[in-house]
Amino acid sequence: MGELVIQNLTQTFPRDDGTALTAIEHLNLTVSDKEFLCVLGPSGCGKTTLLRMIAGLDTATGGEILLDGERITGPDPRIGIVFQEYSLFPWRNILDNVAFGLEMQGMERDERYRLAEQYLDLVGLTPFAKSYPSELSGGMRQRVAVARALALDPVVLLMDEPFGALDAQTRNMLQHELLGIWEKTKKTIIFITHSVDEAVFMADRIIVLTPRPGRICEVFSIDQPRPRDRTSVEFAKVRRLVLDLINQPKCTLP
Amino acid sequence: MGWAPVNHAQTRKPERWLGALAIILALILWEIIAEFIVGDVFYLPSPSDVILAFISLVQSGTLLMDIEVSLLHFAIGIGAALVIGIPIGIAMGWNRRIDAFLDPIIEILRPIPPLAWIPFAIVWFGLTNASAGFVIFIGAVFPVLINTYTGFRSVPRIFVEAGKMLGCTKNRDLIRYIAFPSALPSVAAGIRIATGVGWMCLVAAELFGVSKYGLGQKLWFFYNLHQMDSVVVYMILLGLIGLAFDMLFRYWIDWQFLKWRTGEVA
């Protein structure tokens, strides 16, 4: 299972001048099991804040987040995350990076390497098991980060603009690969992006956030079958629709 | 930079020859000045005097004992600096309250020159090996502590958060599996500085008669006998052993960290 219910979520940060910045305000959202949800919005609209709260890295000022009916109060093994920045441990080789979470669970060496190798194979990086992160390209590093998050077999996978720092070609390739992995492993994925193209290519459903305070401005379901063709007329139509949605005044103005 | 190693090898060889040439020229110049201009072994022993002194010192047979005793003093000092400096550095780097609590004391103690502790070294430890070790410890502990602290302070937050998300949530585990490996290059750099400073404290630490042997002890012993050629032998030994330490350590750091921090470790 992997149903995520967000109820009345609010997050405010105190500012130096004594006032408070409301990053997220009364946000309600239900993400169903095995759904691929994209969160779209301009920089500073609270996308990352939202994700960090789901991850349990930050505590909300108000409201709650429930995973399969259970309240999230801190980092949870059922939730995995892939960060935008490169977060692989540079002192561990690739295999040891992927095996890290299993090692923390106290799994035997042979067993965790066997599992880690499977996930490394899933992202196509078996030949690089003994390499160090500094020897890998940006795209390869994010693949490893995906494998590392999946190795713990979470039900929800959070992704914070994971391909944001990559070139367009690599990004397209990784989007394609991620969809393949999602088909195989059937996780609930919450994917943050500012790229309409990326959202339309991958999502079952797109939510658009408003900037400061972050609220849900639009919800948009995409029922086009996958694999979607970025150059097709239907794709262009959906893309334009979403672009029009995010450019509405109510979605762009605070 | 694929061309770098090639270029490196091409320029390295002539440079090495130049360095060796400079040493030979300096020795010749030294010999000439000592022999024909100064002409007094007490004021300036010549290289040949030094070599002769070295040979007689080898024959009289205390050299190895001296090195052994000095290494013992050094090991006591550095060992204590690691055992005390690293845990305090970790505690201060990891916990802001401990940092705020201990920082003023450390900032007050740190500028006191290690040699100023010699009276208390004698009072507390007497004329023992531990006493010399204590002076070396004072010189070595602060670089270890400060670098460990800095290393822990600059652990990227993203590593800690990634660790937490992967089930590494206890403070002890975060320090062991995330913060310590991340800070290790900085800790290692601190240890390297500490070995340098500790070695410099050695001569002074052995000056006040803690042992019958020791490189620093013998340096003062031969000075009192006005055998300056032997003094030079011990000076050169101190320099060469210090250099060997530094080279070994550098080699170890490179081997340990180069694979994951290409080009970052100086």
Short mmCIF file of N, CA and C in Angstrom, two decimals, chain B residues 58-155:
data_model
loop_
_atom_site.label_atom_id
_atom_site.label_comp_id
_atom_site.label_asym_id
_atom_site.label_seq_id
_atom_site.Cartn_x
_atom_site.Cartn_y
_atom_site.Cartn_z
N VAL B 58 77.73 6.60 15.22
CA VAL B 58 77.20 5.28 14.86
C VAL B 58 78.01 4.21 15.59
N GLN B 59 79.33 4.40 15.63
CA GLN B 59 80.18 3.40 16.29
C GLN B 59 79.94 3.33 17.79
N SER B 60 79.73 4.52 18.40
CA SER B 60 79.50 4.51 19.85
C SER B 60 78.12 3.95 20.18
N GLY B 61 77.22 3.96 19.20
CA GLY B 61 76.03 3.12 19.30
C GLY B 61 74.83 3.62 20.08
N THR B 62 74.65 4.93 20.29
CA THR B 62 73.42 5.35 20.98
C THR B 62 72.39 5.92 20.01
N LEU B 63 72.77 6.06 18.75
CA LEU B 63 71.86 6.71 17.80
C LEU B 63 70.48 6.04 17.75
N LEU B 64 70.48 4.73 17.61
CA LEU B 64 69.20 4.01 17.50
C LEU B 64 68.38 4.17 18.77
N MET B 65 69.09 4.10 19.90
CA MET B 65 68.43 4.28 21.20
C MET B 65 67.81 5.69 21.26
N ASP B 66 68.56 6.70 20.78
CA ASP B 66 68.06 8.07 20.79
C ASP B 66 66.77 8.19 19.96
N ILE B 67 66.84 7.59 18.77
CA ILE B 67 65.65 7.66 17.89
C ILE B 67 64.48 6.95 18.57
N GLU B 68 64.77 5.80 19.16
CA GLU B 68 63.73 5.02 19.81
C GLU B 68 63.05 5.83 20.94
N VAL B 69 63.87 6.44 21.79
CA VAL B 69 63.31 7.19 22.92
C VAL B 69 62.53 8.41 22.42
N SER B 70 63.07 9.09 21.40
CA SER B 70 62.36 10.25 20.87
C SER B 70 61.02 9.83 20.27
N LEU B 71 61.02 8.71 19.57
CA LEU B 71 59.76 8.23 18.99
C LEU B 71 58.77 7.88 20.08
N LEU B 72 59.28 7.37 21.20
CA LEU B 72 58.39 7.06 22.33
C LEU B 72 57.73 8.34 22.85
N HIS B 73 58.55 9.39 23.07
CA HIS B 73 57.99 10.67 23.52
C HIS B 73 56.94 11.19 22.54
N PHE B 74 57.34 11.10 21.27
CA PHE B 74 56.46 11.60 20.22
C PHE B 74 55.15 10.81 20.19
N ALA B 75 55.26 9.48 20.32
CA ALA B 75 54.06 8.64 20.28
C ALA B 75 53.14 8.93 21.46
N ILE B 76 53.73 9.15 22.65
CA ILE B 76 52.91 9.48 23.82
C ILE B 76 52.13 10.77 23.55
N GLY B 77 52.87 11.79 23.07
CA GLY B 77 52.24 13.10 22.84
C GLY B 77 51.17 13.04 21.78
N ILE B 78 51.49 12.44 20.63
CA ILE B 78 50.52 12.39 19.52
C ILE B 78 49.35 11.49 19.89
N GLY B 79 49.67 10.36 20.53
CA GLY B 79 48.60 9.44 20.94
C GLY B 79 47.60 10.14 21.85
N ALA B 80 48.12 10.83 22.85
CA ALA B 80 47.23 11.54 23.78
C ALA B 80 46.45 12.63 23.05
N ALA B 81 47.11 13.30 22.09
CA ALA B 81 46.43 14.37 21.34
C ALA B 81 45.26 13.81 20.55
N LEU B 82 45.44 12.61 19.98
CA LEU B 82 44.35 11.99 19.21
C LEU B 82 43.23 11.55 20.13
N VAL B 83 43.61 10.90 21.22
CA VAL B 83 42.61 10.33 22.13
C VAL B 83 41.76 11.44 22.76
N ILE B 84 42.38 12.59 23.02
CA ILE B 84 41.63 13.68 23.66
C ILE B 84 41.08 14.66 22.63
N GLY B 85 41.88 14.97 21.61
CA GLY B 85 41.47 16.00 20.64
C GLY B 85 40.30 15.58 19.75
N ILE B 86 40.32 14.34 19.29
CA ILE B 86 39.27 13.92 18.34
C ILE B 86 37.90 13.86 19.02
N PRO B 87 37.75 13.20 20.18
CA PRO B 87 36.41 13.18 20.80
C PRO B 87 35.88 14.58 21.15
N ILE B 88 36.76 15.46 21.67
CA ILE B 88 36.28 16.81 22.00
C ILE B 88 35.89 17.56 20.73
N GLY B 89 36.71 17.40 19.69
CA GLY B 89 36.40 18.04 18.41
C GLY B 89 35.07 17.55 17.86
N ILE B 90 34.82 16.24 17.97
CA ILE B 90 33.56 15.67 17.49
C ILE B 90 32.39 16.25 18.30
N ALA B 91 32.53 16.24 19.62
CA ALA B 91 31.45 16.73 20.49
C ALA B 91 31.13 18.18 20.18
N MET B 92 32.17 19.00 20.01
CA MET B 92 31.94 20.42 19.75
C MET B 92 31.39 20.67 18.35
N GLY B 93 31.86 19.86 17.40
CA GLY B 93 31.39 20.05 16.03
C GLY B 93 29.96 19.57 15.82
N TRP B 94 29.56 18.61 16.66
CA TRP B 94 28.24 18.00 16.45
C TRP B 94 27.16 18.70 17.27
N ASN B 95 27.55 19.20 18.46
CA ASN B 95 26.56 19.75 19.38
C ASN B 95 26.87 21.22 19.69
N ARG B 96 25.96 22.10 19.32
CA ARG B 96 26.20 23.52 19.48
C ARG B 96 26.33 23.96 20.93
N ARG B 97 25.63 23.27 21.82
CA ARG B 97 25.72 23.66 23.23
C ARG B 97 27.09 23.31 23.80
N ILE B 98 27.58 22.13 23.45
CA ILE B 98 28.92 21.76 23.91
C ILE B 98 29.94 22.74 23.33
N ASP B 99 29.71 23.12 22.07
CA ASP B 99 30.58 24.09 21.41
C ASP B 99 30.62 25.40 22.21
N ALA B 100 29.43 25.92 22.50
CA ALA B 100 29.34 27.20 23.22
C ALA B 100 29.96 27.08 24.61
N PHE B 101 29.82 25.90 25.21
CA PHE B 101 30.32 25.66 26.56
C PHE B 101 31.86 25.61 26.59
N LEU B 102 32.46 24.87 25.67
CA LEU B 102 33.90 24.61 25.73
C LEU B 102 34.74 25.64 24.97
N ASP B 103 34.13 26.29 23.99
CA ASP B 103 34.91 27.17 23.11
C ASP B 103 35.74 28.22 23.85
N PRO B 104 35.18 28.95 24.84
CA PRO B 104 36.01 29.97 25.50
C PRO B 104 37.25 29.39 26.18
N ILE B 105 37.09 28.24 26.85
CA ILE B 105 38.24 27.63 27.52
C ILE B 105 39.33 27.31 26.51
N ILE B 106 38.90 26.71 25.40
CA ILE B 106 39.88 26.30 24.40
C ILE B 106 40.57 27.51 23.78
N GLU B 107 39.78 28.57 23.54
CA GLU B 107 40.38 29.76 22.94
C GLU B 107 41.39 30.43 23.88
N ILE B 108 41.18 30.27 25.18
CA ILE B 108 42.13 30.85 26.15
C ILE B 108 43.39 29.97 26.25
N LEU B 109 43.21 28.65 26.26
CA LEU B 109 44.35 27.75 26.41
C LEU B 109 45.21 27.68 25.15
N ARG B 110 44.56 27.79 24.01
CA ARG B 110 45.23 27.53 22.73
C ARG B 110 46.44 28.42 22.46
N PRO B 111 46.37 29.73 22.74
CA PRO B 111 47.53 30.57 22.39
C PRO B 111 48.72 30.40 23.34
N ILE B 112 48.57 29.69 24.46
CA ILE B 112 49.70 29.50 25.36
C ILE B 112 50.73 28.59 24.68
N PRO B 113 51.96 29.07 24.46
CA PRO B 113 52.94 28.24 23.77
C PRO B 113 53.19 26.94 24.52
N PRO B 114 53.32 25.83 23.82
CA PRO B 114 53.53 24.53 24.49
C PRO B 114 54.70 24.57 25.45
N LEU B 115 55.76 25.32 25.10
CA LEU B 115 56.95 25.33 25.95
C LEU B 115 56.68 26.00 27.29
N ALA B 116 55.66 26.85 27.34
CA ALA B 116 55.30 27.50 28.59
C ALA B 116 54.72 26.50 29.60
N TRP B 117 54.37 25.31 29.11
CA TRP B 117 53.83 24.27 29.98
C TRP B 117 54.92 23.42 30.62
N ILE B 118 56.18 23.65 30.24
CA ILE B 118 57.26 22.79 30.72
C ILE B 118 57.33 22.76 32.26
N PRO B 119 57.26 23.92 32.95
CA PRO B 119 57.29 23.84 34.41
C PRO B 119 56.24 22.90 34.98
N PHE B 120 55.03 22.99 34.47
CA PHE B 120 53.98 22.11 34.99
C PHE B 120 54.15 20.67 34.55
N ALA B 121 54.74 20.50 33.37
CA ALA B 121 55.05 19.13 32.94
C ALA B 121 55.95 18.47 33.97
N ILE B 122 56.96 19.23 34.45
CA ILE B 122 57.90 18.67 35.43
C ILE B 122 57.20 18.45 36.78
N VAL B 123 56.39 19.45 37.18
CA VAL B 123 55.72 19.34 38.47
C VAL B 123 54.74 18.16 38.49
N TRP B 124 54.01 18.02 37.40
CA TRP B 124 52.97 16.97 37.36
C TRP B 124 53.52 15.58 37.08
N PHE B 125 54.46 15.52 36.14
CA PHE B 125 54.90 14.18 35.70
C PHE B 125 56.33 13.86 36.11
N GLY B 126 57.04 14.84 36.70
CA GLY B 126 58.44 14.59 37.08
C GLY B 126 59.32 14.48 35.84
N LEU B 127 60.53 13.99 36.02
CA LEU B 127 61.43 13.84 34.88
C LEU B 127 61.21 12.47 34.25
N THR B 128 60.08 12.33 33.57
CA THR B 128 59.72 11.05 32.98
C THR B 128 59.45 11.21 31.49
N ASN B 129 59.29 10.10 30.81
CA ASN B 129 58.92 10.14 29.39
C ASN B 129 57.56 10.81 29.22
N ALA B 130 56.67 10.58 30.18
CA ALA B 130 55.33 11.16 30.11
C ALA B 130 55.42 12.69 30.12
N SER B 131 56.40 13.20 30.83
CA SER B 131 56.57 14.64 30.93
C SER B 131 56.89 15.24 29.56
N ALA B 132 57.82 14.61 28.84
CA ALA B 132 58.14 15.07 27.47
C ALA B 132 56.93 14.89 26.58
N GLY B 133 56.25 13.75 26.75
CA GLY B 133 55.05 13.49 25.96
C GLY B 133 53.99 14.56 26.18
N PHE B 134 53.90 15.05 27.40
CA PHE B 134 52.90 16.06 27.73
C PHE B 134 53.14 17.36 26.94
N VAL B 135 54.40 17.78 26.87
CA VAL B 135 54.71 19.01 26.12
C VAL B 135 54.35 18.84 24.64
N ILE B 136 54.67 17.67 24.10
CA ILE B 136 54.34 17.39 22.70
C ILE B 136 52.82 17.34 22.52
N PHE B 137 52.16 16.75 23.50
CA PHE B 137 50.69 16.68 23.49
C PHE B 137 50.07 18.09 23.40
N ILE B 138 50.60 19.02 24.21
CA ILE B 138 50.05 20.38 24.19
C ILE B 138 50.20 21.00 22.80
N GLY B 139 51.34 20.73 22.17
CA GLY B 139 51.54 21.28 20.82
C GLY B 139 50.62 20.63 19.80
N ALA B 140 50.34 19.34 19.98
CA ALA B 140 49.63 18.59 18.94
C ALA B 140 48.11 18.58 19.10
N VAL B 141 47.63 18.77 20.32
CA VAL B 141 46.21 18.54 20.56
C VAL B 141 45.32 19.58 19.87
N PHE B 142 45.77 20.83 19.82
CA PHE B 142 44.90 21.86 19.27
C PHE B 142 44.67 21.73 17.75
N PRO B 143 45.72 21.48 16.97
CA PRO B 143 45.44 21.26 15.55
C PRO B 143 44.48 20.09 15.32
N VAL B 144 44.63 19.01 16.09
CA VAL B 144 43.74 17.86 15.94
C VAL B 144 42.31 18.26 16.29
N LEU B 145 42.17 18.94 17.43
CA LEU B 145 40.84 19.32 17.92
C LEU B 145 40.15 20.29 16.94
N ILE B 146 40.88 21.33 16.56
CA ILE B 146 40.28 22.36 15.71
C ILE B 146 39.89 21.79 14.35
N ASN B 147 40.76 20.96 13.77
CA ASN B 147 40.44 20.40 12.45
C ASN B 147 39.29 19.40 12.51
N THR B 148 39.23 18.63 13.60
CA THR B 148 38.10 17.71 13.75
C THR B 148 36.81 18.51 13.87
N TYR B 149 36.87 19.56 14.68
CA TYR B 149 35.71 20.43 14.86
C TYR B 149 35.26 21.02 13.52
N THR B 150 36.22 21.59 12.79
CA THR B 150 35.88 22.20 11.50
C THR B 150 35.30 21.17 10.54
N GLY B 151 35.90 19.97 10.53
CA GLY B 151 35.41 18.92 9.65
C GLY B 151 33.97 18.55 9.97
N PHE B 152 33.66 18.46 11.24
CA PHE B 152 32.29 18.10 11.65
C PHE B 152 31.32 19.23 11.39
N ARG B 153 31.81 20.46 11.57
CA ARG B 153 30.96 21.61 11.30
C ARG B 153 30.55 21.70 9.83
N SER B 154 31.46 21.27 8.95
CA SER B 154 31.18 21.46 7.53
C SER B 154 30.67 20.20 6.85
N VAL B 155 30.14 19.26 7.62
CA VAL B 155 29.48 18.12 6.99
C VAL B 155 28.25 18.64 6.24
#
